[in-house]
Coordinates of C-alpha atoms and ligand atoms in Angstrom, one line a residue:
X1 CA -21.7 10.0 -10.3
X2 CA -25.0 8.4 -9.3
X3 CA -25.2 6.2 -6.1
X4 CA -27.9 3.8 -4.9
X5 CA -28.2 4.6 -1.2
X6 CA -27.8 2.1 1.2
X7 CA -30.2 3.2 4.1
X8 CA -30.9 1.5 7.6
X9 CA -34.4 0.7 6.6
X10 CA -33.2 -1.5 3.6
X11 CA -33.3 -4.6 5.4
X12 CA -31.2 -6.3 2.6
X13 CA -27.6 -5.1 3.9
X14 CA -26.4 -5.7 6.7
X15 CA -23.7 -4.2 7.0
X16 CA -25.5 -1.4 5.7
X17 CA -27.1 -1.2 8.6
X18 CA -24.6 -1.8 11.0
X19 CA -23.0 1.3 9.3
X20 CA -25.5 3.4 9.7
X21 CA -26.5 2.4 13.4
X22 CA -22.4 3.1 14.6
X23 CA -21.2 5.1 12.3
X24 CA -24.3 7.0 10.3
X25 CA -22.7 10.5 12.0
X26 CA -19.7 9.8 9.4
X27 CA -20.6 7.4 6.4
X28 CA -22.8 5.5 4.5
X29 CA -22.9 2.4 2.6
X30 CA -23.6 3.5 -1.1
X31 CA -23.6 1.4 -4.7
X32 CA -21.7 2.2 -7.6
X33 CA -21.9 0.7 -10.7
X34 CA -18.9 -1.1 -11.6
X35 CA -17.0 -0.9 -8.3
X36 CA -20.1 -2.2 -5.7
X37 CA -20.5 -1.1 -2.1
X38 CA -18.5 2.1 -1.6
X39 CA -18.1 4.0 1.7
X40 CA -19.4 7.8 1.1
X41 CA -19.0 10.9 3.6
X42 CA -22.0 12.0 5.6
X43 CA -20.4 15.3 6.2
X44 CA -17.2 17.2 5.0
X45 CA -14.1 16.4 6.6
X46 CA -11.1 18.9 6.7
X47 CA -7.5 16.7 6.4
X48 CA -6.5 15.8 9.3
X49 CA -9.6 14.9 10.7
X50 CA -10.8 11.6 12.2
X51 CA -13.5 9.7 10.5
X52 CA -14.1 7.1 12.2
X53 CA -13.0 4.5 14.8
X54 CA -13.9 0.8 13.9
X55 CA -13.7 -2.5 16.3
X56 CA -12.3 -5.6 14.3
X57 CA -15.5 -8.0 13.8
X58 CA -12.8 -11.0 13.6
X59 CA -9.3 -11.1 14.2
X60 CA -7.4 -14.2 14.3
X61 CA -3.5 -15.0 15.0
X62 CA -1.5 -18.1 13.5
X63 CA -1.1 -20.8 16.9
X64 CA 0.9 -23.9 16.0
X65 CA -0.2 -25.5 19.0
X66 CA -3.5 -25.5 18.1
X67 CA -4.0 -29.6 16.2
X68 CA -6.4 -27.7 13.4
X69 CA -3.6 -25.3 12.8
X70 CA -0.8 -28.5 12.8
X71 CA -3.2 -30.2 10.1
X72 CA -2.9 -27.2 7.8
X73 CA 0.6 -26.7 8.3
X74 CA 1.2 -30.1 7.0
X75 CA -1.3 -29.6 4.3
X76 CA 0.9 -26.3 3.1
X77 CA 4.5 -28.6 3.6
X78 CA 2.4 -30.8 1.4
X79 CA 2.1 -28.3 -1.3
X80 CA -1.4 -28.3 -1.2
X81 CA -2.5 -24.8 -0.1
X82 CA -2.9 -22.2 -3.1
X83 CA -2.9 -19.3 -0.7
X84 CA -1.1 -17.9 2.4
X85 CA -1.3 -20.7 5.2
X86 CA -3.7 -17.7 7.5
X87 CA -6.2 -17.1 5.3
X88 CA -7.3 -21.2 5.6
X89 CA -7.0 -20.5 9.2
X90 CA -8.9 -17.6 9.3
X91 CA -11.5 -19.3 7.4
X92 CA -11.7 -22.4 9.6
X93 CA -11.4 -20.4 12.4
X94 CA -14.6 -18.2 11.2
X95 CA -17.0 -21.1 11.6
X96 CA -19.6 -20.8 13.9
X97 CA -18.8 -22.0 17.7
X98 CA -18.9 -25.8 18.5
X99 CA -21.6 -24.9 20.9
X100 CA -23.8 -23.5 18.0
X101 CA -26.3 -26.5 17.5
X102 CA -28.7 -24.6 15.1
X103 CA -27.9 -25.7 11.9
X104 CA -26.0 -28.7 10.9
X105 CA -22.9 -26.6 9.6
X106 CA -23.1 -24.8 12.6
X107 CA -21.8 -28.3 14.3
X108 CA -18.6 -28.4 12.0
X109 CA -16.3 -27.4 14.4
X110 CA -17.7 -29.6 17.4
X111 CA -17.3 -32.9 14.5
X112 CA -13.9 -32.2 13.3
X113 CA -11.6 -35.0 14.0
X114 CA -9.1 -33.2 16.0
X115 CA -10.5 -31.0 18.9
X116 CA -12.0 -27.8 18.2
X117 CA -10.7 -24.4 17.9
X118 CA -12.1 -20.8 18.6
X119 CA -14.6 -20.1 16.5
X120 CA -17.7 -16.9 16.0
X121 CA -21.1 -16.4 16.9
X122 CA -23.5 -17.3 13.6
X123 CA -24.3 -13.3 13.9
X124 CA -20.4 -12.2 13.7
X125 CA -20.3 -15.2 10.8
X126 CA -23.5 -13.9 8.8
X127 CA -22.0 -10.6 8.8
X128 CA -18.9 -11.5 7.4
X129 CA -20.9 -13.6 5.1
X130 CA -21.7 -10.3 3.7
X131 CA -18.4 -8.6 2.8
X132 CA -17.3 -8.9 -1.1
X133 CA -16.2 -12.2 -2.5
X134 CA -15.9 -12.6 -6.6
X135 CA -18.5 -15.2 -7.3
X136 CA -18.1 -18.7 -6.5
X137 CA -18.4 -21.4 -8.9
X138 CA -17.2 -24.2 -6.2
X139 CA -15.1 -25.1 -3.3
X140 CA -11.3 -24.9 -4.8
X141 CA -9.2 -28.3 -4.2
X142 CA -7.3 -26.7 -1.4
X143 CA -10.9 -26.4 0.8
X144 CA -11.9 -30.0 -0.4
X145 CA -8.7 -31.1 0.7
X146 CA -8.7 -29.1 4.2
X147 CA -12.2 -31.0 4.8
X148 CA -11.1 -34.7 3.7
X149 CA -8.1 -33.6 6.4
X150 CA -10.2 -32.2 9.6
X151 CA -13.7 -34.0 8.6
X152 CA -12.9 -37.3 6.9
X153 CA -15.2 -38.1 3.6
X154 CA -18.2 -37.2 5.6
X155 CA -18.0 -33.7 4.9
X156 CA -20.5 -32.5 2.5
X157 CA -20.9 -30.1 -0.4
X158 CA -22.4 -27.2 1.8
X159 CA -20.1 -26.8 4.1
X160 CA -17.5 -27.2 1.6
X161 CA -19.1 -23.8 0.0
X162 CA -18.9 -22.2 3.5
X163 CA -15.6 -22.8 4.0
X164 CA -14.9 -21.2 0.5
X165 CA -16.8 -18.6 0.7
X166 CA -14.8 -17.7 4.3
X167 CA -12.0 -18.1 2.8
X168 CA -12.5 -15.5 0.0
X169 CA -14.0 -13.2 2.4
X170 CA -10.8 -13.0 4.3
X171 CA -8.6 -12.6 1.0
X172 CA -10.3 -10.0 -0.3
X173 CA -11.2 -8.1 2.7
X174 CA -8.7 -8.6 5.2
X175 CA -6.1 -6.3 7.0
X176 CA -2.3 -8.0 8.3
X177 CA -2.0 -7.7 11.7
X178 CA 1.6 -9.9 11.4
X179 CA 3.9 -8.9 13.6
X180 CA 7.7 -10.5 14.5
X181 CA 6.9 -13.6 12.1
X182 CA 3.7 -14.5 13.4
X183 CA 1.3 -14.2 10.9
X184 CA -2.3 -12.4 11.9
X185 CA -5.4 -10.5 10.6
X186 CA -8.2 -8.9 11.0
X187 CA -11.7 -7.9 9.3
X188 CA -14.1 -5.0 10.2
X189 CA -17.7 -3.9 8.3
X190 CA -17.4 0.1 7.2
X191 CA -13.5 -0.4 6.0
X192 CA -14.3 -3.2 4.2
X193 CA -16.5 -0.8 2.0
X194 CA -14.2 1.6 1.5
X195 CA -13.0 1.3 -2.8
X196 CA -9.0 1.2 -3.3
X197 CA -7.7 4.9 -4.9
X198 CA -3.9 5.3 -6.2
X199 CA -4.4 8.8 -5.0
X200 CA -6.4 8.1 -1.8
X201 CA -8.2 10.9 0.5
X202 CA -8.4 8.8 3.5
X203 CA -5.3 7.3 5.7
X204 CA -6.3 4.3 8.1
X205 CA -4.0 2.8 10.8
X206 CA -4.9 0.5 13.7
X207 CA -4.4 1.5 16.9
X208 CA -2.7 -1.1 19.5
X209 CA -6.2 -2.9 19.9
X210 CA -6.3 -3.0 16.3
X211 CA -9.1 -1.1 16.2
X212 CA -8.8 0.9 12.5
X213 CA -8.6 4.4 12.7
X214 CA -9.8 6.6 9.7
X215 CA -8.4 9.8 8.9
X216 CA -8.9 12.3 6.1
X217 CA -5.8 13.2 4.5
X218 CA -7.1 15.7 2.1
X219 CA -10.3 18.3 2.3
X220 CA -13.7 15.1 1.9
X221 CA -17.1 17.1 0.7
X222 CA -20.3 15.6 2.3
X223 CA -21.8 12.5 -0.5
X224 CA -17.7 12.1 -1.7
X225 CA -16.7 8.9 -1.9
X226 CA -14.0 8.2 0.4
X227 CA -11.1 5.7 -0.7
X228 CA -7.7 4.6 0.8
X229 CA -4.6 2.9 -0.6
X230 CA -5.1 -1.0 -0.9
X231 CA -1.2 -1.0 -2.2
X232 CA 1.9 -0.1 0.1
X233 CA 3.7 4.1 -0.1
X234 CA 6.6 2.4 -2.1
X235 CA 3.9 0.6 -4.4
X236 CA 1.5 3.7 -4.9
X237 CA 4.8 5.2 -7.2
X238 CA 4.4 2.4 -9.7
X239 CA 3.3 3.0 -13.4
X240 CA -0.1 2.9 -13.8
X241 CA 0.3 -0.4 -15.9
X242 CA 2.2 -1.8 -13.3
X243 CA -0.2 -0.4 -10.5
X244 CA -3.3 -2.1 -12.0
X245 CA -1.2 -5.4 -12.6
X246 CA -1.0 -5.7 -9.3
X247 CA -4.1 -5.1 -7.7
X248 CA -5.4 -7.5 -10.8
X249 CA -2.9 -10.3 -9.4
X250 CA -3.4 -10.1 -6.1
X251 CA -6.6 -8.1 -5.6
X252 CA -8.3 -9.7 -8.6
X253 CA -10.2 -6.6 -9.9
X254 CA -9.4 -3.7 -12.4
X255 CA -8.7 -0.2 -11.0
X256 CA -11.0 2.3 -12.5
X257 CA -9.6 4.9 -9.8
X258 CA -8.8 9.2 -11.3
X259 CA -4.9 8.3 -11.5
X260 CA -5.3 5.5 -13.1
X261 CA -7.7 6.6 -15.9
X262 CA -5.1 9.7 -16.6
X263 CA -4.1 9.1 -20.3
X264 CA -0.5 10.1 -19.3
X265 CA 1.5 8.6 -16.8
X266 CA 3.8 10.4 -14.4
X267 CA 5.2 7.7 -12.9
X268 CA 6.8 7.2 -16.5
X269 CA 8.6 10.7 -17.1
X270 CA 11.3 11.3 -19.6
X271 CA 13.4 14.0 -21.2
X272 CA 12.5 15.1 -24.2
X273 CA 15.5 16.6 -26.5
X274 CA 13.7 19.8 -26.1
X275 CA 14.6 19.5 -22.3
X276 CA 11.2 20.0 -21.5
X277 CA 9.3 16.4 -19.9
X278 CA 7.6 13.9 -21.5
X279 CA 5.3 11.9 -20.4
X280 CA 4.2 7.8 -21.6
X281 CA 0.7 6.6 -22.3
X282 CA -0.7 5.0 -19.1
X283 CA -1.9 2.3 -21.3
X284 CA 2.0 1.5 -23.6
X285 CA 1.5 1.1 -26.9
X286 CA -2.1 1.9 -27.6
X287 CA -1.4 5.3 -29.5
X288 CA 1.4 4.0 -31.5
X289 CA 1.0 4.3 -35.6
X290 CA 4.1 3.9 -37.1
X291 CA 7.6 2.3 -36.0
X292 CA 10.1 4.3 -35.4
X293 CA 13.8 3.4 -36.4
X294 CA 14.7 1.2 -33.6
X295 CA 18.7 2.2 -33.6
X296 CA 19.2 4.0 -31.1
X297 CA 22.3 4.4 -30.7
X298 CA 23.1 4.1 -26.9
X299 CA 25.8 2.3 -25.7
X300 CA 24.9 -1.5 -24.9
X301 CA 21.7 -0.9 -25.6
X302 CA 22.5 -1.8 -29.6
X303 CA 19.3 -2.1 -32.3
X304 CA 16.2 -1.9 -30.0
X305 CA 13.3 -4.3 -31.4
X306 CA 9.6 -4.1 -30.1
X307 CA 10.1 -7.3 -27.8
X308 CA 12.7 -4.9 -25.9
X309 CA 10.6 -2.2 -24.8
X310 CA 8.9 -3.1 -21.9
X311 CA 6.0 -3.7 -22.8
X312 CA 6.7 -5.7 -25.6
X313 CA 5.7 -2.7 -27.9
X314 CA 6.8 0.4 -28.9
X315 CA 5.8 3.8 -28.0
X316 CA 5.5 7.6 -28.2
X317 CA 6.0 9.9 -25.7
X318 CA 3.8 13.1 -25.1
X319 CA 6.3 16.0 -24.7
X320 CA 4.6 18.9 -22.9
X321 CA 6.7 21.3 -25.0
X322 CA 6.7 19.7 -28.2
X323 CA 3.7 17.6 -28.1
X324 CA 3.6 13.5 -29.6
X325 CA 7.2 12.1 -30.1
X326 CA 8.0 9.3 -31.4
X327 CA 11.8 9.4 -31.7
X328 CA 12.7 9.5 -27.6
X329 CA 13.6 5.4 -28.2
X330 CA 16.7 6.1 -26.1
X331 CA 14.7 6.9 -22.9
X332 CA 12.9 4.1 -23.5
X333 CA 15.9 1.8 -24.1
X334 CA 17.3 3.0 -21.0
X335 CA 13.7 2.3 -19.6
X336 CA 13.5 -1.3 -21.1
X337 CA 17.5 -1.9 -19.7
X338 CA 17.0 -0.5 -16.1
X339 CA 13.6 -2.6 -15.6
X340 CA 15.1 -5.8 -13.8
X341 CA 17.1 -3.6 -11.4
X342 CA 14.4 -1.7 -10.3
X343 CA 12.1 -4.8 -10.3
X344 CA 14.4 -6.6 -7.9
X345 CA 14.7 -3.1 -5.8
X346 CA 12.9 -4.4 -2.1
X347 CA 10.8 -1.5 -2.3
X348 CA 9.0 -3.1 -4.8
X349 CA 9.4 -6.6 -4.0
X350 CA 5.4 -7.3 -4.8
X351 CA 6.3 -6.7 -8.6
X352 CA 7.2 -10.7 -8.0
X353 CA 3.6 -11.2 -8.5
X354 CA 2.7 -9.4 -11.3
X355 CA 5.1 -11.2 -13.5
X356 CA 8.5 -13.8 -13.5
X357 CA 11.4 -11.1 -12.0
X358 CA 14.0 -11.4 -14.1
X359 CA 17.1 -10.4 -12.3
X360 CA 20.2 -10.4 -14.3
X361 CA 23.4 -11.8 -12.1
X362 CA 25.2 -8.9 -12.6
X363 CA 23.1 -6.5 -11.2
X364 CA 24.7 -2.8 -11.8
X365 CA 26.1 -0.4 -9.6
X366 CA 22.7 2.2 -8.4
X367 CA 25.1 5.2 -8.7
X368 CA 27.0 4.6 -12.4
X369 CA 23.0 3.7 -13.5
X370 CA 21.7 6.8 -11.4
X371 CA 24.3 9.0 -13.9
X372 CA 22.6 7.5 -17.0
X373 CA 19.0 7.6 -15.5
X374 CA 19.5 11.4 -14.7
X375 CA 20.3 12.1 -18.6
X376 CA 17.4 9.9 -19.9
X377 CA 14.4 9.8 -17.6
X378 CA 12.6 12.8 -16.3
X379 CA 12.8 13.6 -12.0
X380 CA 9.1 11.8 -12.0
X381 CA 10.1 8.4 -13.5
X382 CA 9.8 5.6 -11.0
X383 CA 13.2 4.0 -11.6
X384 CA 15.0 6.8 -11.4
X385 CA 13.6 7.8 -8.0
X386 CA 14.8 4.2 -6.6
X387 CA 17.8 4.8 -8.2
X388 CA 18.3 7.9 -6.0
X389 CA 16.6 6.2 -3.1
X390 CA 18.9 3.2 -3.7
X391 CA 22.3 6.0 -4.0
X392 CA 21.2 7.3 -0.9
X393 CA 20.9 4.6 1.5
X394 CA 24.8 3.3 -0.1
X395 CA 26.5 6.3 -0.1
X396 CA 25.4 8.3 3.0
X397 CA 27.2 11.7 2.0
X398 CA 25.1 12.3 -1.2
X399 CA 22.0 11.5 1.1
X400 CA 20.9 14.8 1.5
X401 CA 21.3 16.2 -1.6
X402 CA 19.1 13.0 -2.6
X403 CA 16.7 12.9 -1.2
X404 CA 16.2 16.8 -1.0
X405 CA 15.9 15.6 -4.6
X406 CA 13.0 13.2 -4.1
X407 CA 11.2 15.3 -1.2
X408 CA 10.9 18.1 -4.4
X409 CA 9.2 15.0 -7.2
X410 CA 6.8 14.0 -4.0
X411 CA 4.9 17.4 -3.4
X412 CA 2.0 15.7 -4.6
X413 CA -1.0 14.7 -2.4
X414 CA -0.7 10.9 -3.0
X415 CA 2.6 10.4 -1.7
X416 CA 1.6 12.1 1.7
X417 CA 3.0 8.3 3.4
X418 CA 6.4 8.2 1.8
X419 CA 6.8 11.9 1.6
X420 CA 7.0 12.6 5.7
X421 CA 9.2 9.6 5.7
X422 CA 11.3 11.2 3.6
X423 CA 11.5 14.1 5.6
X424 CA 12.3 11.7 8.5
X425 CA 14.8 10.4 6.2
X426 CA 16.2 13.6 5.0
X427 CA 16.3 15.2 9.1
X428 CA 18.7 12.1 9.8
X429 CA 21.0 12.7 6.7
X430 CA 21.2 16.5 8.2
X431 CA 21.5 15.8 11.4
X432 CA 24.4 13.5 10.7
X433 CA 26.3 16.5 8.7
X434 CA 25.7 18.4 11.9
X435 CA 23.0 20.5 10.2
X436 CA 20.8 21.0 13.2
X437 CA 18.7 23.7 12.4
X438 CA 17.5 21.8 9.1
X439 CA 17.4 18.8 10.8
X440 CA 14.5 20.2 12.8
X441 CA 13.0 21.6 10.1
X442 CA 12.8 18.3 8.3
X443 CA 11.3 16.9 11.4
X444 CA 9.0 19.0 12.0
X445 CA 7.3 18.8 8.6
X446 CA 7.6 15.2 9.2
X447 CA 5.7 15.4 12.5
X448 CA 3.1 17.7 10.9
X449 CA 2.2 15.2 8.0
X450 CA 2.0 12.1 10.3
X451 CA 0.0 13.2 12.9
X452 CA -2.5 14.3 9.9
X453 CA -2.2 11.0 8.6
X454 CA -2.5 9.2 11.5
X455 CA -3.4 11.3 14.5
X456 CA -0.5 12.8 17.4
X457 CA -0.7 9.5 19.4
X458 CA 0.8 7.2 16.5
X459 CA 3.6 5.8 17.2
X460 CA 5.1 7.2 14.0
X461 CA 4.3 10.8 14.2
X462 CA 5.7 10.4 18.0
X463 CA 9.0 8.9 16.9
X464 CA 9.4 12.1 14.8
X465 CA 7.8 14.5 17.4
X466 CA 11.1 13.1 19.6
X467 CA 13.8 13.3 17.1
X468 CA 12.5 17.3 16.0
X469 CA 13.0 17.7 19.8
X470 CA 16.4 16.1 20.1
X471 CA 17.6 18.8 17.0
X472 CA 15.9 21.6 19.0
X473 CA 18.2 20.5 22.2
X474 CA 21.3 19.7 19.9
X475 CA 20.7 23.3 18.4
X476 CA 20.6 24.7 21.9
X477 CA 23.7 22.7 23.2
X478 CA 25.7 24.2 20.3
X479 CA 24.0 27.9 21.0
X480 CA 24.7 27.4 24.9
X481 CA 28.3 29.2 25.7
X482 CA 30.0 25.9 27.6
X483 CA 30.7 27.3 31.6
X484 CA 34.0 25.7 31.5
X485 CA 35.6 27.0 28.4
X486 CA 36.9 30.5 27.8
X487 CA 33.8 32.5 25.3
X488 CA 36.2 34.8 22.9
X489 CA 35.1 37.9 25.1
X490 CA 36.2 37.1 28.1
X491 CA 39.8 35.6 26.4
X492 CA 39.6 39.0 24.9
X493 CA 39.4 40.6 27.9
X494 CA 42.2 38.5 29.6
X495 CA 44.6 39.5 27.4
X496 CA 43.7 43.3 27.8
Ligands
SAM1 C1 -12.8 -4.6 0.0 S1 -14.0 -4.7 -1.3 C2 -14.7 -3.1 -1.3 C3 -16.2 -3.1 -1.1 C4 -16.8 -3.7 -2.3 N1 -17.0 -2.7 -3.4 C5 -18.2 -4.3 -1.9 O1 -19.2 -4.2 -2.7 O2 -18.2 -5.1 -0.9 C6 -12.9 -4.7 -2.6 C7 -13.6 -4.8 -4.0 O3 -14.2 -3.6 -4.4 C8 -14.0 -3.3 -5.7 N2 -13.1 -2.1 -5.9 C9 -12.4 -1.5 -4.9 N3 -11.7 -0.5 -5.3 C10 -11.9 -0.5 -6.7 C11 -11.3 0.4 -7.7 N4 -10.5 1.3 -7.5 N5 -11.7 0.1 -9.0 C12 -12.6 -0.9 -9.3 N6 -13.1 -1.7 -8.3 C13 -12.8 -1.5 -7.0 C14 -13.3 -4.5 -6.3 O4 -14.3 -5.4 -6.7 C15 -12.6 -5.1 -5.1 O5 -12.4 -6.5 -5.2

């Protein structure tokens, strides 16, 4: 891979800069083609380790009390707002301060017909001038009509751009902060360079300043490139197809990351009739050549056409044993029918995006489905690990046997997240049954992975620090002989 180094002396990045003046011990600011500024180690990190510690440059909260705020609430009743109500405000409220008299844009704020609001200084604003937009052909009709609102006609072309351009800063480079309904984010500099990996090596988290913490969740080599997970655990088990949807939809750019340029596709695992797994294209349909006879003969499944399968083409399967298949149509059938389930599954709620949700009325019972899915789908298809997910949260005494199931399909290193949550998950199922000393276990591994994800004060890695402790004492209770009652010993010796 060749990089363009972005060095402190090249006075053309600023953020460049900043990175190297606060952060050069860790990272740099480097250029790759076809993905832009990337964020690359200065030195190896080992997993576990911290990379770096960043302040937020802006953060801003939703305040309904605020009259700007009111006038875009009305605007969004209205139906006038394309995007989420807090990126507008974070955009308005990313103008430079009333007090800033330097520029004639710089007096927005001050000559808005309701009072102003909190704005930045024009340094924090040129510096988040600087973070990644896609290019800009033009304020979009929600920005023109936020100005008409807050500025009258009088507000002119320029600062229409402005308030545009701050507006796709903060979509494409913005964390959540939202917390108990109220909507909040935040930007930084070095994060924002990091690229987006479905198999990430870094793990971030912000702390309760919401300053983001970095961490290296597998071994980083000094000029790596280091990337974290723009998608959620849950989403991260997607297809590949799915996967890159996504972050098209809502992200608006095409993952080029390792998992996704795998020809094969784990997240898309079947049986083959050999019994051995086979695996789907990552892009369906592209190494079909002939059709294949579309009965398949599977109960209410009846003649399967290509504007079935699910995506709207037929396919062959890659059997590790037997190599290129294309007569496993009843995996894919099975595929095609379970699809709506698992796009209505909450886990994966965001698949709303990528395309209409068709949710059929009669949604099916998870653990009848879960029986068909097991004979069909290999242990690494997607569905059928919500379908266990799904079994296990309804029916609490198959829980451990479940998700003992999915703990074995996540040992991979891209599942670190949901794989010590399932060890959470899997200690409270045990602990329930009374199994203490697996309980712990389960915890313990838990505790291990979080606090290499996120460090041993996170709140998460504490939570399961405390319940590993509270099997240790429940292990101890039942070891302790009770004072009161009669051990088998002494009753022995009684009746001697
Ligand atoms: C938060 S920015 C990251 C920094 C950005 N590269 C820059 O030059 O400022 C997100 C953008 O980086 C690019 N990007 C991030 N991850 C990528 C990936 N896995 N594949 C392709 N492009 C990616 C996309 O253009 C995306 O919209």
């Amino acid at each position: 891979m060749s990089y363009i180094w972005l060095r402190k002396e090249m006075k053309s990045s600023l953020v460049a800069n900043h990175v190297a003046t606060y952060h050069g011990e860790a990272v740099a600011v480097a250029q790759i083609a076809g993905k832009g500024r990337v964020l690359l180690a200065n030195v190896d990190f080992e997993p576990g380790e911290r990379i770096l510690l960043e302040y937020p440059l802006i953060e801003v909260v939703a305040d309904d009390s605020i009259p700007a705020f009111q006038v875009l609430q009305r605007l969004e009743q209205d139906g006038q707002l394309e995007f989420s109500l807090i990126f507008y405000w974070a955009a308005l409220s990313s103008l430079t301060q009333p007090e800033d008299k330097s520029s004639r844009i710089g007096r927005m704020v001050a000559a808005a017909l309701v009072p102003p609001w909190r704005a930045v200084p024009k340094e924090t604003q040129v510096q988040a001038l600087e973070l990644h937009t896609p290019e800009l052909t033009g304020p979009s009709p929600s920005v023109l009509k936020i100005l008409e609102a807050l500025w009258g006609y009088a507000a002119e072309a320029p600062a229409a751009l402005l308030v545009e351009q701050l507006l796709q800063v903060w979509i494409y480079n913005s964390f959540d902060l939202s917390e108990d309904g109220k909507e909040a984010g935040v930007i930084f500099l070095a994060s924002a360079m990091m690229s987006h990996s479905c198999a990430p090596n870094a793990a971030w988290h912000l702390d309760e300043n919401n300053s983001y913490i970095l961490h290296a969740r597998s071994p980083i080599e000094q000029e790596q490139e280091i990337t974290i997970s723009y998608l959620s655990p849950d989403e991260l088990m997607l297809p590949s197809s799915l996967r890159r949807q996504l972050l098209e939809s809502t992200k608006g750019f095409r993952c080029s990351c390792s998992r996704c340029l795998e020809p094969l596709d784990v997240a898309r695992a079947f049986l083959c009739t050999c019994g051995a797994e086979a695996l789907a294209h990552a892009e369906p349909g592209l190494q079909a050549t002939s059709p294949v006879p579309w009965d398949t003969g599977f109960a209410n499944c009846g003649v399967l056409t290509r504007g079935e399968l699910p995506d709207g083409q037929w396919e062959e399967l890659v059997c590790n044993s037997c190599g290129p298949r294309s007569d496993l149509a009843r995996g894919l059938a099975l595929e095609a029918r379970l699809l709506p389930w698992a796009r209505s599954f909450p886990d994966f709620s965001t698949l709303a995006k990528v395309r209409e949700t068709a949710v059929s009325a009669d949604l099916e019972v998870p653990s009848k489905l879960l029986f068909q899915a097991e004979s069909l789908l290999g242990d690494r298809h997607w569905i059928l690990d919500a379908l266990r997910h799904a079994v296990a949260t309804a029916e609490p005494q198959r829980a451990v046997e479940l998700l003992s199931q999915r703990l074995e399909v996540h040992q991979e290193d891209y599942c670190m997240t949901l794989r010590a949550r399932l060890h959470v998950s899997l200690g409270k199922a045990l602990f329930s049954e009374g199994r203490f000393p697996a309980a712990e276990a389960s915890y313990r591994e838990a505790a291990e992975l979080l606090a290499l994800l996120f460090g041993d004060d996170h709140p998460e890695h504490l939570e399961a620090a405390s319940l590993k402790q509270a099997a240790e004492q429940k292990q101890a209770d039942v070891r302790k002989p009770d004072a009161k009652m009669p051990t088998p010993n002494r009753t022995a010796k009684k009746r001697r």
